[in-house]
XYZ file of N, CA and C in Angstrom:
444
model
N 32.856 18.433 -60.738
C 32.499 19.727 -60.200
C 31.813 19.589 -58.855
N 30.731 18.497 -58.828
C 30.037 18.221 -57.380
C 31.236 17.845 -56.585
N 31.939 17.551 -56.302
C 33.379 17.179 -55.914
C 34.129 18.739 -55.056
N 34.232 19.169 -56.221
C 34.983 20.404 -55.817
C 34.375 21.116 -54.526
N 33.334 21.056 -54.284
C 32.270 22.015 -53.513
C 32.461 21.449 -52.272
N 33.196 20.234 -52.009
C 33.067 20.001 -50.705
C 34.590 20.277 -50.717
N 35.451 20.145 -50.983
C 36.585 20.878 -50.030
C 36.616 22.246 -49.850
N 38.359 21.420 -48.583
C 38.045 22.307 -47.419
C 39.529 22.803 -47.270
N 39.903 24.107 -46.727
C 40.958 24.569 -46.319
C 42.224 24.629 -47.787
N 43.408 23.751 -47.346
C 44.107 23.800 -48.270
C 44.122 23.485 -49.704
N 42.944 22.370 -49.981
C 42.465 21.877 -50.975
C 41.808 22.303 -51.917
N 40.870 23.438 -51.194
C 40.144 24.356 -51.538
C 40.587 25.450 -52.319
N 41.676 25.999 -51.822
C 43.242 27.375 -51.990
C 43.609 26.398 -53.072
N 44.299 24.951 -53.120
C 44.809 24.676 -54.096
C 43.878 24.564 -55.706
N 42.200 24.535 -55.407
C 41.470 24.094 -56.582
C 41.304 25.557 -57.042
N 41.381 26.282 -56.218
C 40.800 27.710 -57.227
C 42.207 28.324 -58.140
N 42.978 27.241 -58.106
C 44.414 27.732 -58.608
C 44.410 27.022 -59.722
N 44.157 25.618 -59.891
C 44.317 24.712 -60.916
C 43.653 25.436 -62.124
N 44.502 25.524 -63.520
C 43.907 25.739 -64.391
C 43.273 25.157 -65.298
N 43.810 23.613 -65.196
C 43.215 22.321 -66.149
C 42.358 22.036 -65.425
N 41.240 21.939 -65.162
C 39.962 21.303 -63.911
C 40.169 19.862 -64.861
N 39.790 18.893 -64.215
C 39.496 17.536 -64.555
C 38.213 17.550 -65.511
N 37.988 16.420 -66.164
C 36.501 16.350 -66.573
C 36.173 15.379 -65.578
N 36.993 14.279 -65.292
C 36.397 12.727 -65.064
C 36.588 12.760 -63.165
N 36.052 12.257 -62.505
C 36.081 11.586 -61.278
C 37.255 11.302 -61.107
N 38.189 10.205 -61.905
C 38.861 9.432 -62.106
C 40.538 10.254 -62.409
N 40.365 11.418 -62.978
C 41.079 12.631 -63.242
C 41.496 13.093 -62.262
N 40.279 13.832 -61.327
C 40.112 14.276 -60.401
C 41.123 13.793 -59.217
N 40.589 12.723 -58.943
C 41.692 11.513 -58.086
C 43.072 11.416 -58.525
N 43.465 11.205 -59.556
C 44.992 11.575 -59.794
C 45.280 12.733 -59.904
N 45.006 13.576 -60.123
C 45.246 14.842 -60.132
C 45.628 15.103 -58.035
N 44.591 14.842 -57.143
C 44.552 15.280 -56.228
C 45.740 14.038 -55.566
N 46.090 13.141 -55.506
C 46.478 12.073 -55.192
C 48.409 12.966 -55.329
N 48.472 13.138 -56.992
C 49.671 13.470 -57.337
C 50.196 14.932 -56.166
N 49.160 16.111 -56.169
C 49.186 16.994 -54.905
C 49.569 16.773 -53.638
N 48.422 15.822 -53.191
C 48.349 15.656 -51.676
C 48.748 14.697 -51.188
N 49.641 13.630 -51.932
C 50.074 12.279 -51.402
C 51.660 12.522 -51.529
N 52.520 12.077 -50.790
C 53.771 12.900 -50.802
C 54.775 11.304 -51.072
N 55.824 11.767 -51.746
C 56.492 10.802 -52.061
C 56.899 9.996 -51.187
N 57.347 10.003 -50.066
C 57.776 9.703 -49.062
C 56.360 8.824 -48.117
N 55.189 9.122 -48.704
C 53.942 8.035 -47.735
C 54.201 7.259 -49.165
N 54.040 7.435 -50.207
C 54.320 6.416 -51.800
C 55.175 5.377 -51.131
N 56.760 5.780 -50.731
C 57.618 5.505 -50.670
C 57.181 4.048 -49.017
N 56.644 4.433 -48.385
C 56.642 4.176 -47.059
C 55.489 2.724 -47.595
N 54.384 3.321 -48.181
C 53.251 2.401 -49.090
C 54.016 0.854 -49.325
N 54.876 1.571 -50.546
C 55.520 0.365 -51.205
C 56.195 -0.703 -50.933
N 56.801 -0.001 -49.299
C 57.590 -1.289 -48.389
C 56.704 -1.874 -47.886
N 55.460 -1.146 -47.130
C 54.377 -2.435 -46.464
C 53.950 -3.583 -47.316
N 53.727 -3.001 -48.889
C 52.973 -3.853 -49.853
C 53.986 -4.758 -50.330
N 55.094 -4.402 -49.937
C 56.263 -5.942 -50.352
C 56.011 -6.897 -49.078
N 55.632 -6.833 -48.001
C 55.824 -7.472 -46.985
C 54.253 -7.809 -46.271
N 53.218 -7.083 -47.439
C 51.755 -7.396 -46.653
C 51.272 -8.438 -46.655
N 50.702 -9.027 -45.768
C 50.038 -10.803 -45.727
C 48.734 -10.515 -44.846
N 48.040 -11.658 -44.721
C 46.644 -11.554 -44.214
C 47.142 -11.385 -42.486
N 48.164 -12.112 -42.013
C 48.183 -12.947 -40.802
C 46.943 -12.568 -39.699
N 46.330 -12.129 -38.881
C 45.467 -12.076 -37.833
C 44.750 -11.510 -38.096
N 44.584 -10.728 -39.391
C 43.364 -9.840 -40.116
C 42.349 -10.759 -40.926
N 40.800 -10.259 -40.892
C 40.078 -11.137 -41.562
C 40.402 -10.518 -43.156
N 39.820 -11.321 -44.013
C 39.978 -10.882 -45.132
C 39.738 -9.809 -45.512
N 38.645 -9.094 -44.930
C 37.813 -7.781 -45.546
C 39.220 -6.831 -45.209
N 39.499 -6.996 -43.392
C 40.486 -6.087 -43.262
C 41.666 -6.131 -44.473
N 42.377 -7.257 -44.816
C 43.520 -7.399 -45.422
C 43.518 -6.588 -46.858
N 42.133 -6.912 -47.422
C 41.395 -6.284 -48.637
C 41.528 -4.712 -48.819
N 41.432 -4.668 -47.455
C 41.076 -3.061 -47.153
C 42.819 -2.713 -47.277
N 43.789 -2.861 -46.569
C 44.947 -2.764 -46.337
C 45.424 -2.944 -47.843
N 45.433 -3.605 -48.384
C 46.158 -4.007 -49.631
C 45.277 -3.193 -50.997
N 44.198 -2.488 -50.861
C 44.265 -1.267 -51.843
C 44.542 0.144 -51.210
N 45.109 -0.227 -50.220
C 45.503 1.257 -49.469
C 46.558 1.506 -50.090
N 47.374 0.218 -50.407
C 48.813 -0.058 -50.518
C 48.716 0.178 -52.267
N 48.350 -0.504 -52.822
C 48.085 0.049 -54.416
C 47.442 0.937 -54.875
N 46.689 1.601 -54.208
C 46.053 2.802 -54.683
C 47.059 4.302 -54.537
N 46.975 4.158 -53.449
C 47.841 5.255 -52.846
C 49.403 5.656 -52.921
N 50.138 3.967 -53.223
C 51.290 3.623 -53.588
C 51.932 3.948 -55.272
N 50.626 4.729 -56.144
C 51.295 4.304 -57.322
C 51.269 3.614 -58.010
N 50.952 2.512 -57.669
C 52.210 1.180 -58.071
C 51.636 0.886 -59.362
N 51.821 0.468 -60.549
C 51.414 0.380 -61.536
C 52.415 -1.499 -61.975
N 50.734 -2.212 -61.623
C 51.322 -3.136 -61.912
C 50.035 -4.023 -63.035
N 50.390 -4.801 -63.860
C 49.036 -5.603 -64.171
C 48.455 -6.264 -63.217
N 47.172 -6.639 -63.517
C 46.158 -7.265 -63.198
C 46.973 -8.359 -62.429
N 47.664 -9.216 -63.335
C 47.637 -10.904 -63.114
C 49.019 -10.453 -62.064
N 49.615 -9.640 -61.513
C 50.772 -9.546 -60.511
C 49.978 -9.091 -59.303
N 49.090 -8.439 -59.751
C 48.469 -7.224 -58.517
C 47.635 -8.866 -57.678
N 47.160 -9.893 -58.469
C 46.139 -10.598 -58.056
C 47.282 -12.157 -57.604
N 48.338 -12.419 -58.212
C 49.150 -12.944 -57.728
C 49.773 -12.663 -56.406
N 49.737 -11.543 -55.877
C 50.696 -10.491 -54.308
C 49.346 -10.840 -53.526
N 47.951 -10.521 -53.980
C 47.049 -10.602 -52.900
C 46.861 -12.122 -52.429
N 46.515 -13.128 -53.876
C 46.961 -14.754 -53.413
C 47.858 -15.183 -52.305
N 49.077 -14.613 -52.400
C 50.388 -15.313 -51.886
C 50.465 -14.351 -50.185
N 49.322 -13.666 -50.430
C 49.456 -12.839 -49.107
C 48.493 -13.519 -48.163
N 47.377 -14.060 -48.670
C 46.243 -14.183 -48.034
C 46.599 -15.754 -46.802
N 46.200 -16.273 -45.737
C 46.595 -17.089 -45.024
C 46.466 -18.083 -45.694
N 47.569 -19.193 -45.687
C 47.308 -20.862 -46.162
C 46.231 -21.497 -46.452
N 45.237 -21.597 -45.224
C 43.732 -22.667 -45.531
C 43.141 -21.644 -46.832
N 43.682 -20.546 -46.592
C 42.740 -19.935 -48.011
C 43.018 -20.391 -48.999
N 44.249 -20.189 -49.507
C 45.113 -20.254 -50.302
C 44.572 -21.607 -51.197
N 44.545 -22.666 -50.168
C 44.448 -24.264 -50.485
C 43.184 -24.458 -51.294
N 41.998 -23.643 -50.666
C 41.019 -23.808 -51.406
C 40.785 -23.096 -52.714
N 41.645 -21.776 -52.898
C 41.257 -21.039 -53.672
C 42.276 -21.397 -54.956
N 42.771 -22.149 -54.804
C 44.241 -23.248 -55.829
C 43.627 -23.942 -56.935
N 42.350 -24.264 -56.589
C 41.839 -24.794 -57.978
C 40.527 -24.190 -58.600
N 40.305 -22.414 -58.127
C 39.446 -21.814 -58.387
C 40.276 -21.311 -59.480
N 39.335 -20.847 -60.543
C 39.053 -19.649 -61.384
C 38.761 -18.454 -61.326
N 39.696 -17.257 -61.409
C 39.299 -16.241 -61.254
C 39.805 -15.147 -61.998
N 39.943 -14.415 -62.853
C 40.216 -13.235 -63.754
C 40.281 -11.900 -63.902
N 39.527 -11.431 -62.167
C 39.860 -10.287 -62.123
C 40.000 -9.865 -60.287
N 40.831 -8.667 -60.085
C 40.995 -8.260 -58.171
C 39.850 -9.147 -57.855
N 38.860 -8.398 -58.178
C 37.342 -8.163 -57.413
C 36.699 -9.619 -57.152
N 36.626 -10.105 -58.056
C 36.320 -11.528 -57.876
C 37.175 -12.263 -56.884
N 38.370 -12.371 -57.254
C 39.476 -13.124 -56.127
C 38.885 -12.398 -54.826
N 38.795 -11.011 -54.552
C 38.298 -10.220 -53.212
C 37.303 -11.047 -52.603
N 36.308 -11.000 -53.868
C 34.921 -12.242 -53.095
C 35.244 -13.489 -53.006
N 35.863 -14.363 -53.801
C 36.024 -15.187 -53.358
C 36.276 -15.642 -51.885
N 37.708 -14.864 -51.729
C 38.266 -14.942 -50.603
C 37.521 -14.787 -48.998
N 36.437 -13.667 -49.396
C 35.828 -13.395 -48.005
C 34.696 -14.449 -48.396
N 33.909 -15.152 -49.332
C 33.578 -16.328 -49.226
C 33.835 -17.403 -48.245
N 35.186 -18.250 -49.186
C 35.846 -18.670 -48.440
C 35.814 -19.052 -46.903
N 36.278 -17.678 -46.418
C 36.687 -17.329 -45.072
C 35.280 -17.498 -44.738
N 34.288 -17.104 -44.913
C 33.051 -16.974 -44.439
C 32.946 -18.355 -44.327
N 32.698 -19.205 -44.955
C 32.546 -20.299 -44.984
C 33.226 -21.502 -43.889
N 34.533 -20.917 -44.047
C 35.726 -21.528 -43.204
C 35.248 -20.988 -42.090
N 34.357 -20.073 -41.537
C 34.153 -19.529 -40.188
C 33.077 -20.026 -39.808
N 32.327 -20.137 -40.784
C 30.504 -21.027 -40.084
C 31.048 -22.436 -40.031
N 31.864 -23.356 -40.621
C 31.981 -24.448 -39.934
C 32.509 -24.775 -38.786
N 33.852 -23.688 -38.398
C 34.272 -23.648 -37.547
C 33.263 -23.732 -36.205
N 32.559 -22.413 -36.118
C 31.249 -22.229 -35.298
C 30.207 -23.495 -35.211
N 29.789 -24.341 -36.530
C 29.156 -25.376 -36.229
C 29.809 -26.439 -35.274
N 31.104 -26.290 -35.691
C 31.623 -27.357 -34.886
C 32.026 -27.262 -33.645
N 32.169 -26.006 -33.255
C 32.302 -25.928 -31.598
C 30.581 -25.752 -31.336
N 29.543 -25.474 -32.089
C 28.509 -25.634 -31.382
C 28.180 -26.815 -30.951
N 28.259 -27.974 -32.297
C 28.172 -29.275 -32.051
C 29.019 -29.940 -30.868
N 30.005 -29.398 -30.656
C 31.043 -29.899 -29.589
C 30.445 -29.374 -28.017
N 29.847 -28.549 -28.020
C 29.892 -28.063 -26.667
C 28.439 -28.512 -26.250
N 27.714 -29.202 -27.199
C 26.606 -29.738 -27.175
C 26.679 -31.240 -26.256
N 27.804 -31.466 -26.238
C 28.140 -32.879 -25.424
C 29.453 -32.407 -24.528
N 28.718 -32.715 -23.510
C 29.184 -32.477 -22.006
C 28.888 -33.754 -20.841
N 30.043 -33.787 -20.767
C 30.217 -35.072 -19.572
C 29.630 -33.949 -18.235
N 28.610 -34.380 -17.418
C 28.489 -34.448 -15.682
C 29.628 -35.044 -15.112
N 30.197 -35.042 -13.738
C 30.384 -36.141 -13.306
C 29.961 -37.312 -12.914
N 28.407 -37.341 -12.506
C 27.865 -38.454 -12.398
C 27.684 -39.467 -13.527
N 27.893 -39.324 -15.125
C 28.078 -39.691 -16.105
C 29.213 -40.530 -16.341
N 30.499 -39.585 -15.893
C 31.464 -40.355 -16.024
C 31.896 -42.215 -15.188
N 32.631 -42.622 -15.770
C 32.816 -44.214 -14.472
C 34.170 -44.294 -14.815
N 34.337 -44.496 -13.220
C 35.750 -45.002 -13.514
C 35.516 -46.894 -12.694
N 35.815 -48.247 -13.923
C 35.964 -49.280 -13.049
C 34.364 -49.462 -13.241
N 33.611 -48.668 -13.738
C 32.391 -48.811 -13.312
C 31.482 -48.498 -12.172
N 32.242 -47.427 -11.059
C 31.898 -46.966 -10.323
C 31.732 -45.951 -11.030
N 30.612 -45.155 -10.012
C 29.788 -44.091 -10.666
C 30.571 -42.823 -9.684
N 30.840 -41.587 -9.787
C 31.555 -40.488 -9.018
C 30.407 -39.465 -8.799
């Protein structure tokens, strides 16, 4: 009901019409989803989510993208497929590490993953800090043992 009070315009025209009101949140959302989501964005959903992968997106983004794609899409799949598509999507170095993890549900694999990546990103950063920490002068360098 706290729900209802904030729409606006067409949504609004369509709720004072509905005669089954929802009880649940969760109702609510399919109910409005089945209305206002049109077969044809379902339809449009379902091809990105055959073809979605992490490539140049950090994880959070990809995360974000890939329940756009199952939420909004319909798609009614189990657990262990829905979490298999996000695996096989996510970039390689992830992949490698996350191969001999344990994990049992989306949400967890989700954290893992931006773990992971997190992780895979502070070493990265240590190591160009450490790297840029040593810098040749030219007067340092010799060529022959002459000094330049």
């Amino acid at each position: 009901k706290a729900a209802s009070n904030k729409f606006t315009s067409s949504a609004l025209f369509w709720w004072s019409y509905v005669s089954n009101k929802p009880e649940t949140w969760d109702e609510c959302k399919n109910m409005m989803r089945k209305r206002f989501v049109s077969s044809y964005y379902k339809c449009t959903l379902r091809e990105k989510f055959e073809h979605l992968n992490q490539g140049d997106r950090t994880v959070r983004e990809y995360i974000h993208e890939f329940k756009v794609c199952v939420i909004y899409s319909d798609l009614k799949e189990c657990n262990e497929n829905t979490m298999r598509k996000f695996f096989k999507g996510l970039n390689f170095d992830i992949q490698i590490v996350l191969a001999n993890v344990t994990y049992n549900h989306i949400g967890h694999l989700f954290m893992l993953a931006r773990s992971i990546e997190s992780q895979m990103s502070n070493a990265r950063n240590h190591e160009q800090c450490d790297l840029s920490l040593v810098s040749e002068s030219p007067t340092s360098l010799s060529n022959d043992g002459v000094q330049t």
